[in-house]
Amino acid sequence: MNRVRFRDPRWCLILGFLAILGVVPLAQVALETRQGDGIRMFDVFSQAPTASNLRAYEHSMEEVNWAARASRPWMQWAQFAWLGDGGAKAALGRDGWYFYKPGVQYSLGRSEAASTTPPSTTAAAVARDPLPAIVDFRDQLQALGIQLVVMPVPNKESIYPDRLTARAAGRTGVMAPRTRELMERLREARVEVIDLFEAFTQARQTTGPGAAPDLYLAQDTHWSPAGMTLAARTAARRLVELGWVRPGAVEYDAKPAPVQRLGDIVRMLQSPPIEARVRPETVACEQVFRRDNGRLFEEAVDAEVLVVGDSFLRIYQRDEPGTAGFIAHLGRELRQPLISLVNDGG
């Protein structure tokens, strides 16, 4: 007759594992009972067992579980530091550069023209096509005597694929085919488009003393002050070329206003151990001010130019240091105050 020897190390491992399986849910029940909010594990019985309800229940249990909340930041740090894995939000590139993973996946997608799959004609696919909405918006504005200019901002991996992977060395401005295809369709529909892909790629190809500094922040999804300034100059030059805007009479200057910034990709990870160990970037911003009275750039409700956009307009302008973003620098290039509507993208 065989006897069970509990002094065997394997039994210690098994018993420890079973203890964890039992202690964690019992502790969670005790915690929820003490808080008086009810026991969340029984929520599964309060709704139909559909796939969507079960996924929502699973996600809810992950969010409220004390053990998961306590261990997740450290597991994320281990993945980040030891395995170079940023999870679902971040892709870790070369030389300390981080990329927004959904953006990378979008940029790698094939355009409709290059795809071997016939384009979808379902109502959902048609609704996702931005072209009809942009053309309709352009037509409504023209009826009011207002001109529309569309300026897509490239994601950083479109301009710096070599910072994402060594396999892309020497290749610049070759990604995001779906965005570039949309730009061509907009031109065919006679919608004015400013091509920052071309401007940024040309800046990257400039070498020697006149070479441009990095156009994007290493830890962030957004452009650097150098990229933002190049975009403002490109946009101002095109508006003047079209004859839609005449340079004003207000003279602006810029003064250094450097800031320390922890990138939004780092903050997306929602891991305090990672945030504590990643050094913020020093960002060389420049605030725009009037030469005649020294006051910082101000918007005007009767301005000739309205700038509408997302967080690429917010960074440096409404974020620290303020009055140092695209809006202020475009106003400086056009020598007049502007007005803006800014809403973070999704």
mmCIF file of N, CA and C in Angstrom, residues 135-148:
data_model
loop_
_atom_site.group_PDB
_atom_site.id
_atom_site.type_symbol
_atom_site.label_atom_id
_atom_site.label_comp_id
_atom_site.label_asym_id
_atom_site.label_seq_id
_atom_site.Cartn_x
_atom_site.Cartn_y
_atom_site.Cartn_z
ATOM 1 N N VAL A 135 -16.922 65.721 -47.724
ATOM 2 C CA VAL A 135 -17.368 66.452 -48.910
ATOM 3 C C VAL A 135 -18.633 67.251 -48.598
ATOM 4 N N ASP A 136 -19.565 66.644 -47.852
ATOM 5 C CA ASP A 136 -20.785 67.350 -47.485
ATOM 6 C C ASP A 136 -20.472 68.551 -46.598
ATOM 7 N N PHE A 137 -19.532 68.391 -45.681
ATOM 8 C CA PHE A 137 -19.124 69.496 -44.812
ATOM 9 C C PHE A 137 -18.508 70.609 -45.648
ATOM 10 N N ARG A 138 -17.656 70.229 -46.620
ATOM 11 C CA ARG A 138 -17.042 71.229 -47.500
ATOM 12 C C ARG A 138 -18.110 72.020 -48.252
ATOM 13 N N ASP A 139 -19.125 71.302 -48.756
ATOM 14 C CA ASP A 139 -20.182 71.965 -49.524
ATOM 15 C C ASP A 139 -20.995 72.917 -48.652
ATOM 16 N N GLN A 140 -21.296 72.512 -47.429
ATOM 17 C CA GLN A 140 -22.043 73.391 -46.528
ATOM 18 C C GLN A 140 -21.249 74.662 -46.221
ATOM 19 N N LEU A 141 -19.938 74.507 -46.013
ATOM 20 C CA LEU A 141 -19.099 75.665 -45.721
ATOM 21 C C LEU A 141 -19.014 76.595 -46.929
ATOM 22 N N GLN A 142 -18.846 76.010 -48.121
ATOM 23 C CA GLN A 142 -18.736 76.846 -49.315
ATOM 24 C C GLN A 142 -20.008 77.670 -49.538
ATOM 25 N N ALA A 143 -21.158 77.089 -49.171
ATOM 26 C CA ALA A 143 -22.413 77.831 -49.301
ATOM 27 C C ALA A 143 -22.428 79.066 -48.402
ATOM 28 N N LEU A 144 -21.605 79.047 -47.369
ATOM 29 C CA LEU A 144 -21.499 80.192 -46.456
ATOM 30 C C LEU A 144 -20.292 81.066 -46.767
ATOM 31 N N GLY A 145 -19.585 80.742 -47.866
ATOM 32 C CA GLY A 145 -18.409 81.518 -48.227
ATOM 33 C C GLY A 145 -17.178 81.166 -47.427
ATOM 34 N N ILE A 146 -17.119 79.943 -46.894
ATOM 35 C CA ILE A 146 -16.000 79.491 -46.060
ATOM 36 C C ILE A 146 -15.285 78.353 -46.775
ATOM 37 N N GLN A 147 -13.956 78.408 -46.802
ATOM 38 C CA GLN A 147 -13.160 77.366 -47.444
ATOM 39 C C GLN A 147 -12.701 76.335 -46.406
ATOM 40 N N LEU A 148 -12.630 75.072 -46.824
ATOM 41 C CA LEU A 148 -12.208 73.982 -45.944
ATOM 42 C C LEU A 148 -10.863 73.437 -46.401
#
